[in-house]
Coordinates of C-alpha atoms in Angstrom, one line a residue:
N1 CA 28.7 38.1 8.8
I2 CA 29.7 35.6 11.4
L3 CA 26.8 33.4 10.5
E4 CA 27.6 33.5 6.7
K5 CA 31.2 32.6 7.4
F6 CA 30.0 29.7 9.6
F7 CA 27.9 28.2 6.8
K8 CA 30.6 28.8 4.1
N9 CA 33.1 26.9 6.2
L10 CA 30.5 24.1 6.7
L11 CA 29.9 23.8 2.9
A12 CA 33.7 23.8 2.2
D13 CA 34.1 21.0 4.7
I14 CA 31.4 19.0 2.9
K15 CA 33.1 19.4 -0.5
H16 CA 36.4 18.1 0.8
L17 CA 34.8 14.9 2.2
S18 CA 35.6 11.6 0.5
G19 CA 33.2 10.1 -2.0
W20 CA 32.1 7.4 0.5
K21 CA 31.2 10.0 3.2
Q22 CA 29.4 12.2 0.6
W23 CA 27.4 9.1 -0.5
K24 CA 26.7 8.2 3.1
I25 CA 25.3 11.8 3.8
A26 CA 23.3 11.7 0.6
S27 CA 21.8 8.3 1.4
S28 CA 20.9 9.4 4.9
K29 CA 19.1 12.5 3.5
S30 CA 17.2 10.3 1.0
L31 CA 16.3 7.8 3.7
K32 CA 15.0 10.6 5.9
K33 CA 12.9 12.0 3.0
V34 CA 11.4 8.6 2.3
L35 CA 10.6 8.0 6.0
N36 CA 9.0 11.5 6.2
D37 CA 6.9 10.7 3.1
I38 CA 5.8 7.4 4.6
K39 CA 4.9 9.0 7.9
E40 CA 2.9 11.7 6.0
L41 CA 1.1 9.0 4.0
S42 CA 0.4 7.0 7.1
S43 CA -1.2 10.0 8.7
Y44 CA -3.9 10.0 6.0
L45 CA -4.6 6.3 6.8
E46 CA -4.8 7.0 10.5
L47 CA -8.1 5.9 12.0
W48 CA -10.5 8.9 12.4
Q49 CA -7.6 11.4 11.7
H50 CA -9.8 13.9 9.9
D51 CA -12.6 13.6 12.5
I52 CA -10.3 14.2 15.4
H53 CA -8.7 17.3 13.8
S54 CA -12.1 18.7 13.1
I55 CA -13.1 18.2 16.8
E56 CA -9.9 19.9 17.9
G57 CA -10.7 23.0 15.8
K58 CA -14.3 23.3 16.9
F59 CA -14.1 22.2 20.6
G60 CA -10.5 22.5 21.6
T61 CA -7.7 20.1 22.5
G62 CA -9.2 19.1 25.8
I63 CA -12.2 17.4 24.2
Q64 CA -9.9 16.1 21.4
S65 CA -7.9 14.2 24.0
Y66 CA -11.0 12.1 24.9
F67 CA -11.4 10.9 21.3
L68 CA -7.6 10.2 21.0
F69 CA -8.0 8.2 24.2
L70 CA -10.9 6.3 22.7
R71 CA -8.9 5.5 19.5
F72 CA -6.1 4.3 21.7
L73 CA -8.4 1.7 23.4
V74 CA -9.9 0.6 20.0
R75 CA -6.4 -0.3 18.9
L76 CA -5.5 -2.0 22.2
N77 CA -8.6 -4.2 22.3
F78 CA -8.2 -5.2 18.7
I79 CA -4.7 -6.4 19.4
I80 CA -5.8 -8.3 22.5
F81 CA -8.6 -9.9 20.5
I82 CA -6.1 -11.1 17.8
L83 CA -3.9 -12.5 20.6
M84 CA -6.7 -14.5 22.3
F85 CA -8.3 -15.6 19.1
G86 CA -5.1 -16.7 17.5
F87 CA -3.7 -18.7 20.5
V88 CA -6.8 -19.9 22.2
T89 CA -10.1 -19.7 20.3
L90 CA -8.9 -20.7 16.8
P91 CA -7.0 -23.8 17.8
S92 CA -10.0 -25.0 19.9
I93 CA -12.4 -24.5 17.0
L94 CA -10.1 -26.2 14.5
S95 CA -9.8 -29.2 16.8
K96 CA -13.4 -29.5 17.7
Y97 CA -14.7 -29.4 14.2
G98 CA -11.9 -31.3 12.6
I99 CA -11.1 -28.7 10.0
L100 CA -7.5 -29.7 10.0
N101 CA -6.3 -33.3 10.0
N102 CA -5.2 -33.2 13.6
S103 CA -6.3 -35.2 16.6
F104 CA -7.2 -33.8 20.0
A105 CA -7.6 -35.5 23.3
K106 CA -10.1 -34.3 25.9
I107 CA -8.5 -33.9 29.3
P108 CA -8.2 -37.1 31.2
L109 CA -9.5 -36.5 34.7
K110 CA -7.1 -37.9 37.3
N111 CA -7.8 -38.1 41.1
I112 CA -11.0 -36.1 40.8
E113 CA -14.3 -37.1 42.4
P114 CA -16.9 -38.0 39.7
H115 CA -19.6 -35.7 41.2
C116 CA -17.2 -32.7 40.6
T117 CA -17.3 -33.3 36.8
V118 CA -21.0 -32.9 36.2
Y119 CA -21.9 -29.8 34.2
I120 CA -25.3 -29.4 32.5
P121 CA -25.6 -25.9 31.0
S122 CA -29.1 -24.5 31.6
D123 CA -31.1 -21.5 30.4
N124 CA -31.5 -20.1 33.9
K125 CA -28.6 -17.7 33.5
G126 CA -30.4 -15.6 30.9
L127 CA -27.8 -16.2 28.1
G128 CA -29.3 -19.2 26.3
F129 CA -27.1 -20.9 23.7
L130 CA -24.2 -18.4 24.3
E131 CA -23.2 -20.3 27.5
V132 CA -21.8 -23.2 25.5
T133 CA -20.2 -21.2 22.7
S134 CA -16.6 -20.0 22.4
L135 CA -17.6 -16.8 24.0
F136 CA -17.1 -18.3 27.5
Y137 CA -14.5 -20.3 29.4
G138 CA -16.5 -23.6 29.6
Y139 CA -16.2 -24.1 25.8
Y140 CA -12.4 -24.7 25.9
T141 CA -12.2 -28.4 27.1
V142 CA -9.3 -29.5 24.9
D143 CA -6.1 -30.4 26.6
T144 CA -3.5 -31.2 23.9
E145 CA -3.7 -30.8 20.1
W146 CA -1.5 -32.5 17.5
L147 CA -0.7 -31.2 14.1
S148 CA 1.5 -33.9 12.5
V149 CA 4.3 -34.3 15.1
L150 CA 3.8 -30.8 16.7
R151 CA 2.1 -30.7 20.1
Y152 CA 0.1 -27.7 21.2
N153 CA -0.5 -27.3 24.9
L154 CA -3.8 -25.4 25.1
P155 CA -3.9 -24.8 28.9
L156 CA -0.4 -23.3 28.8
A157 CA -1.3 -21.3 25.8
Y158 CA -4.5 -20.0 27.5
L159 CA -2.5 -18.9 30.6
L160 CA 0.4 -17.3 28.6
A161 CA -2.1 -15.5 26.3
T162 CA -3.6 -14.0 29.5
F163 CA -0.3 -12.9 30.8
G164 CA 0.6 -11.6 27.3
Y165 CA -2.4 -9.3 26.9
L166 CA -1.9 -7.9 30.4
A167 CA 1.8 -7.3 29.7
L168 CA 1.0 -5.7 26.3
S169 CA -1.5 -3.4 27.9
L170 CA 0.9 -2.4 30.6
L171 CA 3.7 -1.7 28.1
W172 CA 1.4 0.3 25.7
I173 CA 0.1 2.4 28.6
I174 CA 3.6 3.2 29.9
I175 CA 4.7 4.2 26.4
G176 CA 1.7 6.5 26.0
S177 CA 2.3 7.9 29.5
V178 CA 5.9 8.8 28.7
E179 CA 4.8 10.8 25.7
G180 CA 2.1 12.5 27.8
F181 CA 4.7 13.3 30.5
K182 CA 7.0 14.9 27.9
Q183 CA 4.1 17.1 26.8
N184 CA 3.5 18.0 30.5
L185 CA 7.2 19.1 30.8
V186 CA 6.8 21.3 27.7
H187 CA 3.6 22.9 29.0
G188 CA 5.2 23.3 32.5
E189 CA 7.4 26.1 31.2
D190 CA 7.1 29.8 32.1
Q191 CA 3.7 31.2 31.1
F192 CA 5.3 34.1 29.3
Q193 CA 7.4 31.7 27.2
S194 CA 4.3 29.6 26.5
Y195 CA 2.4 32.6 25.3
C196 CA 5.2 33.8 23.1
N197 CA 5.6 30.3 21.6
K198 CA 1.9 30.2 20.7
V199 CA 1.7 33.8 19.3
F200 CA 5.0 33.9 17.4
A201 CA 5.7 30.2 16.6
G202 CA 2.3 28.5 16.8
W203 CA 1.2 28.9 13.2
D204 CA 2.0 26.3 10.6
F205 CA 2.9 28.3 7.4
C206 CA 2.7 25.1 5.3
I207 CA -1.1 25.1 5.6
T208 CA -2.7 26.0 2.3
D209 CA -6.2 24.6 2.7
L210 CA -8.8 27.2 4.0
N211 CA -10.6 24.7 6.2
A212 CA -7.3 23.5 7.7
A213 CA -6.4 27.1 8.4
R214 CA -9.7 27.7 10.2
L215 CA -9.2 24.6 12.3
K216 CA -5.7 25.7 13.2
H217 CA -6.9 29.2 14.1
R218 CA -9.6 27.8 16.4
S219 CA -7.1 25.4 18.0
L220 CA -4.7 28.3 18.8
Q221 CA -7.7 30.4 20.1
Y222 CA -8.7 27.6 22.5
E223 CA -5.1 27.2 23.7
L224 CA -4.8 31.0 24.5
Q225 CA -8.2 30.9 26.2
T226 CA -6.9 28.1 28.4
D227 CA -3.8 30.1 29.3
L228 CA -5.9 33.1 30.2
E229 CA -8.4 31.0 32.3
E230 CA -5.5 29.4 34.3
E231 CA -3.9 32.8 35.0
R232 CA -7.3 34.2 36.1
L233 CA -7.7 31.3 38.6
K234 CA -4.2 31.6 39.9
R235 CA -4.8 35.3 40.6
K236 CA -8.1 34.5 42.3
I237 CA -6.5 31.9 44.6
A238 CA -3.7 34.3 45.4
D239 CA -6.1 37.1 46.4
R240 CA -8.1 34.9 48.9
T241 CA -8.3 36.2 52.5
M242 CA -7.8 33.9 55.5
K243 CA -11.6 33.9 56.1
E244 CA -12.3 32.7 52.6
K245 CA -9.7 30.0 52.9
L246 CA -11.2 28.7 56.1
R247 CA -14.7 28.7 54.6
I248 CA -13.5 26.8 51.5
Y249 CA -11.5 24.2 53.5
S250 CA -14.4 23.6 55.9
W251 CA -16.8 23.2 53.0
R252 CA -14.5 20.7 51.3
I253 CA -14.2 18.6 54.4
L254 CA -18.0 18.4 54.7
I255 CA -18.3 17.5 51.0
N256 CA -15.7 14.7 51.3
I257 CA -17.8 13.2 54.2
I258 CA -20.8 13.2 52.0
V259 CA -18.8 11.5 49.2
I260 CA -17.7 8.7 51.6
A261 CA -21.3 8.2 52.7
V262 CA -22.5 8.0 49.0
L263 CA -19.7 5.5 48.2
S264 CA -20.6 3.3 51.3
G265 CA -24.3 3.2 50.2
C266 CA -23.3 2.2 46.6
F267 CA -21.1 -0.7 47.8
Y268 CA -23.7 -2.0 50.1
S269 CA -26.4 -1.9 47.4
I270 CA -24.2 -3.8 45.0
Y271 CA -23.4 -6.5 47.6
R272 CA -27.0 -7.0 48.6
A273 CA -28.1 -7.2 44.9
T274 CA -25.5 -9.8 44.1
V275 CA -26.3 -12.0 47.1
F276 CA -30.0 -11.8 46.4
S277 CA -29.6 -12.6 42.7
Q278 CA -27.3 -15.7 43.4
E279 CA -29.6 -17.0 46.2
S280 CA -32.8 -16.5 44.1
S281 CA -31.2 -18.3 41.1
N282 CA -30.7 -21.4 43.1
D283 CA -34.0 -21.4 45.0
F284 CA -36.4 -21.1 42.0
Q285 CA -36.6 -20.5 38.3
P286 CA -35.6 -16.8 38.1
N287 CA -36.7 -14.2 35.6
L288 CA -34.3 -12.0 33.6
I289 CA -34.6 -9.1 36.1
V290 CA -33.4 -11.3 39.0
Q291 CA -30.5 -12.7 36.8
Y292 CA -29.5 -9.3 35.7
L293 CA -30.1 -7.6 39.0
P294 CA -26.4 -7.0 39.9
S295 CA -25.7 -5.5 36.5
I296 CA -28.8 -3.3 36.8
V297 CA -27.9 -2.1 40.2
I298 CA -24.3 -1.4 39.2
T299 CA -25.5 0.5 36.1
L300 CA -27.8 2.6 38.2
V301 CA -25.1 3.3 40.8
N302 CA -22.7 4.3 38.0
F303 CA -25.3 6.7 36.6
I304 CA -26.5 8.3 39.8
A305 CA -23.2 8.6 41.8
P306 CA -21.3 10.6 39.1
Q307 CA -24.1 13.1 38.9
I308 CA -23.9 13.6 42.7
F309 CA -20.1 14.0 42.5
S310 CA -20.4 16.5 39.6
F311 CA -22.7 18.7 41.6
L312 CA -20.5 18.4 44.7
V313 CA -17.2 19.1 43.0
R314 CA -18.5 22.4 41.6
L315 CA -19.0 23.6 45.2
E316 CA -15.4 22.9 46.1
D317 CA -14.0 25.8 43.9
Y318 CA -11.2 24.0 42.2
S319 CA -9.6 24.8 38.8
P320 CA -11.2 23.1 35.7
A321 CA -8.3 20.7 35.3
F322 CA -8.2 19.7 38.9
E323 CA -12.0 19.5 39.0
I324 CA -11.9 16.9 36.2
R325 CA -9.1 14.9 38.0
L326 CA -10.8 14.9 41.4
K327 CA -14.2 13.8 40.0
L328 CA -12.5 11.2 37.8
I329 CA -10.6 9.7 40.8
R330 CA -13.8 9.6 42.9
C331 CA -15.8 8.0 40.2
V332 CA -13.1 5.5 39.2
F333 CA -12.7 4.4 42.8
M334 CA -16.5 4.0 43.0
R335 CA -16.7 2.0 39.8
L336 CA -13.7 -0.2 40.3
A337 CA -14.6 -0.9 43.9
G338 CA -18.1 -1.8 42.7
I339 CA -16.6 -4.4 40.4
G340 CA -14.6 -5.6 43.4
V341 CA -17.7 -5.9 45.6
L342 CA -19.4 -7.9 42.8
L343 CA -16.5 -10.3 42.4
F344 CA -16.1 -10.7 46.2
S345 CA -19.8 -11.5 46.5
L346 CA -19.5 -14.1 43.8
W347 CA -16.3 -15.7 45.2
S348 CA -17.9 -15.9 48.7
Q349 CA -20.7 -17.9 47.2
I350 CA -18.4 -20.0 45.0
S351 CA -16.0 -20.8 47.9
Y352 CA -18.7 -21.6 50.4
C353 CA -18.7 -25.4 51.2
A354 CA -20.9 -27.0 53.9
T355 CA -20.5 -30.7 52.9
D356 CA -17.5 -33.1 52.5
K357 CA -18.4 -33.6 48.9
C358 CA -18.2 -29.9 48.3
K359 CA -14.8 -29.7 50.1
A360 CA -13.5 -32.5 48.0
C361 CA -14.0 -30.4 44.9
G362 CA -12.7 -27.2 46.5
Y363 CA -15.6 -25.0 45.5
N364 CA -19.4 -25.1 45.5
Y365 CA -19.8 -27.6 42.7
E366 CA -23.6 -27.9 43.1
L367 CA -24.4 -24.2 42.5
Y368 CA -21.4 -23.4 40.3
P369 CA -20.2 -26.5 38.4
C370 CA -18.4 -24.1 35.9
W371 CA -17.7 -21.0 38.0
E372 CA -15.4 -19.4 35.5
S373 CA -18.2 -19.2 33.0
E374 CA -20.4 -17.7 35.7
V375 CA -17.9 -14.9 36.3
G376 CA -17.5 -14.4 32.5
Q377 CA -21.3 -14.1 32.2
E378 CA -21.3 -11.3 34.8
M379 CA -18.6 -9.4 33.0
Y380 CA -20.4 -9.9 29.7
K381 CA -23.6 -8.5 31.2
L382 CA -21.8 -5.5 32.7
M383 CA -20.2 -4.6 29.4
I384 CA -23.5 -4.9 27.5
F385 CA -25.4 -2.9 30.1
D386 CA -22.7 -0.2 30.0
F387 CA -23.1 0.1 26.2
I388 CA -26.9 0.2 26.5
T389 CA -26.6 3.0 29.1
I390 CA -24.3 5.1 26.9
L391 CA -26.6 4.7 23.9
A392 CA -29.8 5.4 25.9
M393 CA -28.3 8.6 27.5
T394 CA -27.5 9.9 24.0
L395 CA -30.9 9.0 22.5
F396 CA -33.2 9.7 25.3
V397 CA -31.5 12.5 27.3
D398 CA -29.0 14.5 25.1
F399 CA -31.1 14.8 21.9
P400 CA -34.4 15.6 23.7
R401 CA -32.6 18.3 25.7
K402 CA -31.3 19.8 22.5
L403 CA -34.8 19.9 21.0
L404 CA -36.3 21.4 24.1
V405 CA -33.7 24.2 24.4
T406 CA -33.9 25.0 20.7
H407 CA -37.7 25.0 20.2
W408 CA -39.1 25.9 23.6
S409 CA -38.6 29.3 25.2
C410 CA -39.7 28.3 28.7
K411 CA -37.3 30.0 31.3
P412 CA -36.4 26.8 33.2
V413 CA -35.5 25.0 30.0
Q414 CA -33.5 28.0 28.8
W415 CA -31.8 28.2 32.2
C416 CA -30.6 24.6 31.8
G417 CA -29.4 25.3 28.3
L418 CA -27.3 23.1 26.1
Q419 CA -25.0 20.7 27.9
E420 CA -21.2 20.9 27.9
F421 CA -19.3 17.8 26.9
G422 CA -18.3 16.2 30.2
I423 CA -14.8 15.0 29.7
S424 CA -14.4 13.3 33.1
D425 CA -17.8 11.4 32.7
N426 CA -17.0 10.1 29.3
V427 CA -13.5 9.1 30.1
L428 CA -14.8 7.3 33.2
D429 CA -17.2 5.3 31.1
I430 CA -14.5 3.9 28.8
I431 CA -12.0 3.3 31.6
Y432 CA -14.7 1.3 33.5
G433 CA -15.5 -0.7 30.4
Q434 CA -11.9 -1.4 29.7
T435 CA -11.3 -2.6 33.3
I436 CA -14.3 -5.0 32.8
C437 CA -12.7 -6.2 29.5
W438 CA -9.3 -6.9 31.2
I439 CA -10.9 -8.9 34.0
G440 CA -13.4 -10.7 31.8
T441 CA -11.1 -11.8 29.0
F442 CA -9.7 -14.7 31.1
F443 CA -13.3 -15.9 31.7
S444 CA -14.6 -14.8 28.2
P445 CA -11.8 -14.9 25.6
L446 CA -13.8 -13.1 22.9
L447 CA -14.8 -10.2 25.2
P448 CA -12.1 -7.9 23.6
A449 CA -13.9 -8.3 20.2
I450 CA -17.1 -7.0 21.8
A451 CA -15.1 -4.2 23.4
T452 CA -13.5 -3.2 20.1
I453 CA -17.0 -3.0 18.4
K454 CA -18.4 -1.2 21.4
Y455 CA -15.8 1.5 21.4
F456 CA -15.9 1.9 17.6
I457 CA -19.6 2.6 17.8
I458 CA -19.2 4.8 20.8
F459 CA -16.8 7.1 18.9
Y460 CA -19.5 7.9 16.3
I461 CA -22.2 8.2 19.0
K462 CA -20.1 10.7 21.0
K463 CA -19.0 12.6 17.9
I464 CA -22.6 13.1 16.7
S465 CA -23.7 14.0 20.3
L466 CA -20.8 16.5 20.6
I467 CA -21.5 18.3 17.3
H468 CA -25.3 18.4 17.5
T469 CA -26.2 18.6 21.2
C470 CA -23.2 20.2 23.0
K471 CA -21.8 23.7 23.3
P472 CA -18.1 24.6 23.7
A473 CA -16.8 24.5 27.3
A474 CA -17.1 27.7 29.2
R475 CA -13.8 26.9 30.9
P476 CA -11.3 25.3 28.5
V477 CA -9.1 22.4 29.6
R478 CA -5.5 21.8 28.4
A479 CA -5.0 18.5 26.4
S480 CA -1.5 17.7 27.5
S481 CA -2.3 17.2 31.2
S482 CA -5.5 15.4 30.3
N483 CA -3.8 12.8 28.1
F484 CA -1.3 12.0 30.7
F485 CA -3.8 11.8 33.5
F486 CA -6.3 9.6 31.5
L487 CA -3.5 7.1 30.9
L488 CA -2.5 7.2 34.6
V489 CA -6.1 6.4 35.6
L490 CA -6.3 3.7 33.0
L491 CA -3.1 2.3 34.6
I492 CA -4.9 2.2 37.9
G493 CA -7.7 0.2 36.3
L494 CA -5.1 -2.3 34.9
V495 CA -3.4 -2.7 38.3
F496 CA -6.9 -3.3 39.8
A497 CA -7.6 -6.0 37.2
F498 CA -4.4 -7.8 38.3
I499 CA -5.9 -8.5 41.7
P500 CA -9.1 -10.5 40.8
L501 CA -7.2 -12.3 38.0
G502 CA -4.4 -13.2 40.3
I503 CA -6.8 -14.6 42.9
S504 CA -8.7 -16.6 40.2
I505 CA -5.6 -18.0 38.6
A506 CA -3.5 -18.9 41.7
H507 CA -5.9 -19.2 44.7
I508 CA -9.4 -20.4 43.7
P509 CA -9.5 -24.1 42.6
S510 CA -10.3 -24.4 38.9
S511 CA -13.6 -26.0 37.8
K512 CA -13.4 -29.8 37.3
A513 CA -16.4 -29.9 35.0
C514 CA -15.3 -27.5 32.3
G515 CA -12.4 -25.5 30.8
P516 CA -8.8 -26.3 29.9
F517 CA -7.6 -26.4 33.6
R518 CA -10.1 -29.1 34.8
N519 CA -7.2 -31.5 35.4
F520 CA -5.3 -29.0 37.6
N521 CA -5.9 -27.9 41.1
T522 CA -5.5 -24.2 40.0
S523 CA -4.9 -22.6 36.7
W524 CA -1.4 -21.7 37.7
A525 CA -0.6 -25.4 38.3
V526 CA 0.0 -25.9 34.6
V527 CA 3.2 -23.9 34.8
P528 CA 5.1 -26.1 37.3
E529 CA 3.9 -29.2 35.5
T530 CA 5.2 -27.8 32.2
V531 CA 8.5 -26.9 33.8
L532 CA 8.9 -30.5 35.1
G533 CA 8.6 -31.7 31.5
L534 CA 11.6 -29.6 30.3
P535 CA 15.2 -30.8 30.2
T536 CA 17.1 -30.8 33.5
G537 CA 19.4 -28.0 32.6
L538 CA 16.6 -25.7 31.5
Q539 CA 14.7 -26.5 34.7
Q540 CA 17.7 -25.5 36.8
V541 CA 18.0 -22.2 34.9
L542 CA 14.3 -21.4 35.5
H543 CA 14.4 -22.3 39.1
G544 CA 17.5 -20.1 39.5
I545 CA 15.6 -17.1 37.9
A546 CA 12.7 -17.7 40.2
S547 CA 14.9 -17.9 43.4
E548 CA 15.7 -15.1 45.8
A549 CA 19.4 -15.4 44.8
F550 CA 18.5 -13.9 41.4
A551 CA 15.5 -11.7 42.4
V552 CA 17.3 -9.6 45.1
P553 CA 20.3 -8.6 42.9
F554 CA 18.0 -8.0 40.0
F555 CA 15.8 -5.7 42.1
V556 CA 18.9 -3.8 43.3
V557 CA 20.2 -3.3 39.7
V558 CA 16.8 -2.1 38.6
C559 CA 16.7 0.4 41.4
L560 CA 20.2 1.7 40.6
L561 CA 19.2 2.1 36.9
M562 CA 16.1 3.9 37.9
F563 CA 18.0 6.3 40.2
Y564 CA 20.6 6.9 37.4
F565 CA 17.9 7.9 34.9
I566 CA 16.1 10.1 37.4
A567 CA 19.4 11.9 38.1
L568 CA 20.1 12.2 34.4
A569 CA 16.6 13.6 33.7
R570 CA 17.2 16.2 36.5
A571 CA 20.5 17.2 35.0
H572 CA 19.0 17.6 31.6
K573 CA 16.2 19.7 33.0
R574 CA 18.7 22.0 34.8
V575 CA 20.6 22.5 31.5
V576 CA 17.4 23.3 29.6
E577 CA 16.4 25.8 32.3
Q578 CA 19.9 27.5 32.1
L579 CA 19.7 27.7 28.3
R580 CA 16.3 29.3 28.6
E581 CA 17.5 31.9 31.0
Q582 CA 20.5 32.7 28.8
L583 CA 18.2 32.9 25.7
V584 CA 16.1 35.5 27.6
M585 CA 19.2 37.5 28.8
V586 CA 20.9 37.5 25.4
R587 CA 18.1 39.7 24.1
F588 CA 19.2 42.4 26.5
D589 CA 22.9 42.0 27.0
P590 CA 25.3 40.3 24.4
L591 CA 27.8 39.5 27.3
F592 CA 25.5 36.6 28.3
C593 CA 25.8 35.0 24.9
T594 CA 27.7 31.8 25.4
P595 CA 28.8 29.6 22.4
E596 CA 25.9 27.2 23.0
V597 CA 23.3 30.0 23.0
F598 CA 25.0 31.7 20.0
F599 CA 24.8 28.5 18.1
V600 CA 21.1 28.0 19.0
V601 CA 20.2 31.6 18.0
S602 CA 22.2 31.3 14.8
V603 CA 20.4 28.2 13.7
I604 CA 17.0 29.7 14.5
R605 CA 17.8 32.9 12.6
H606 CA 19.1 30.8 9.6
A607 CA 15.9 28.8 9.6
E608 CA 13.8 31.9 9.6
E609 CA 15.7 33.3 6.6

């Protein structure tokens, strides 16, 4: 009766509104309906939407999170490619081939020793004609382009496009991480409430298609299995004796010592392979194996080390979710540090100068006349080898294993059985490849296009492998925590990419024989020179923003805002927890029914009716 009276009064109030307010309410409802229809239509146009829903129903939300993550990177790399192609590659191609009636001037070399400007591309690098194409840094030798009276500063555009794709990646990852963090908060509720939400409110009664209903049924089944598995592990951990705890902790310490030894051996192997390849390339005409030796060693290390870590992490007796995270952290550290060792080995060779002529250039001009292209070639090789490894593992390991298990009754083969889809291994592969792309895009502007095509093909390779060669996971993994953690590890890869790019742009002298920065001491030097060409008032504003007088107060304000939002989030969380407690108590005692809880219960009951 109270609820009926409430809604009657609400309808009476609406009738007595003015015509303008009634039109405003009607327009708002119409706009919401149109937006919902557009959103529903766009869901049908979403890339791989049907495939991902099918994977969720058959294999659970944990594996679905991998394919969502893969789709996220396809979009990101495509946008980065558009950015680099539109601002760097396309203007250079139009200028070089005279497609537009514009003039371009090659960089005038000022105060540079003539011997530093000699660059003769050779076939010794194993890339052939690709070395002098728009794929690599050395192709972009244009300084200024003119279209009628408009001036286009290519060096500045090249640097700003680099900062742009890094900032875009950071922003996109943070937005995705916030969404994942919200899901974590939802799934961090009481297990009883989580169970009730799935059982009593998990079904979508708008589903009319039989296949969609089956997929939704399987998805809820996997979610409930995940809840039960987590509760079983919590009970197992709680029942451990002191003797069992000491044994497990001692075993984990020993395993971590083994992990450190494996990592040290991997790093040393990469370092020795890189030094040997660079020295051999300069002493004699090398073959392809010597040229690609660092990429081969890194690929072998990336294949062998995760297998060792997978075996060791099972012995540490962690939960499935934490097991994935720990293995992922170890493997990501190994792979990112491997890239760092490769770049450090290259930079040590590039920066080594034993003569006055070399010191005049600032880098080893005899061995690396265009060192940026050399780094770009190494990143290109790593990306190609990474794709070949993923393809070869699917064709020559996964499918033969499926055939053996299906058609051969030998006990050892049946004991191995069908493989489970390794979420951590597959996520590690694409995070590693994406970090290579972020680092290599500065030295190879078209690398994001290769990465986009690579991830697009990998989606179908992994989908076919999952459906035809894998079995459902014995221990389900929750998707919400996985999505958030995958983006967090990807953020670590992006932060790591900042380091070599920052050193290359601001510290190492740019090549004087190729590239858009050949007239500058470093790539960063184009920024102060551009600022000097601006009006005096604008120069003073920019210098003020870059000074400590602005930076310190700005940092303090940002910290205050951060603390304010943290306090606000905690307050909201406390209110939500109190409302949950009151919603539980109102079922047993009406005295706990506050007006807020009564309103929430009334709306829920009205929606059910």
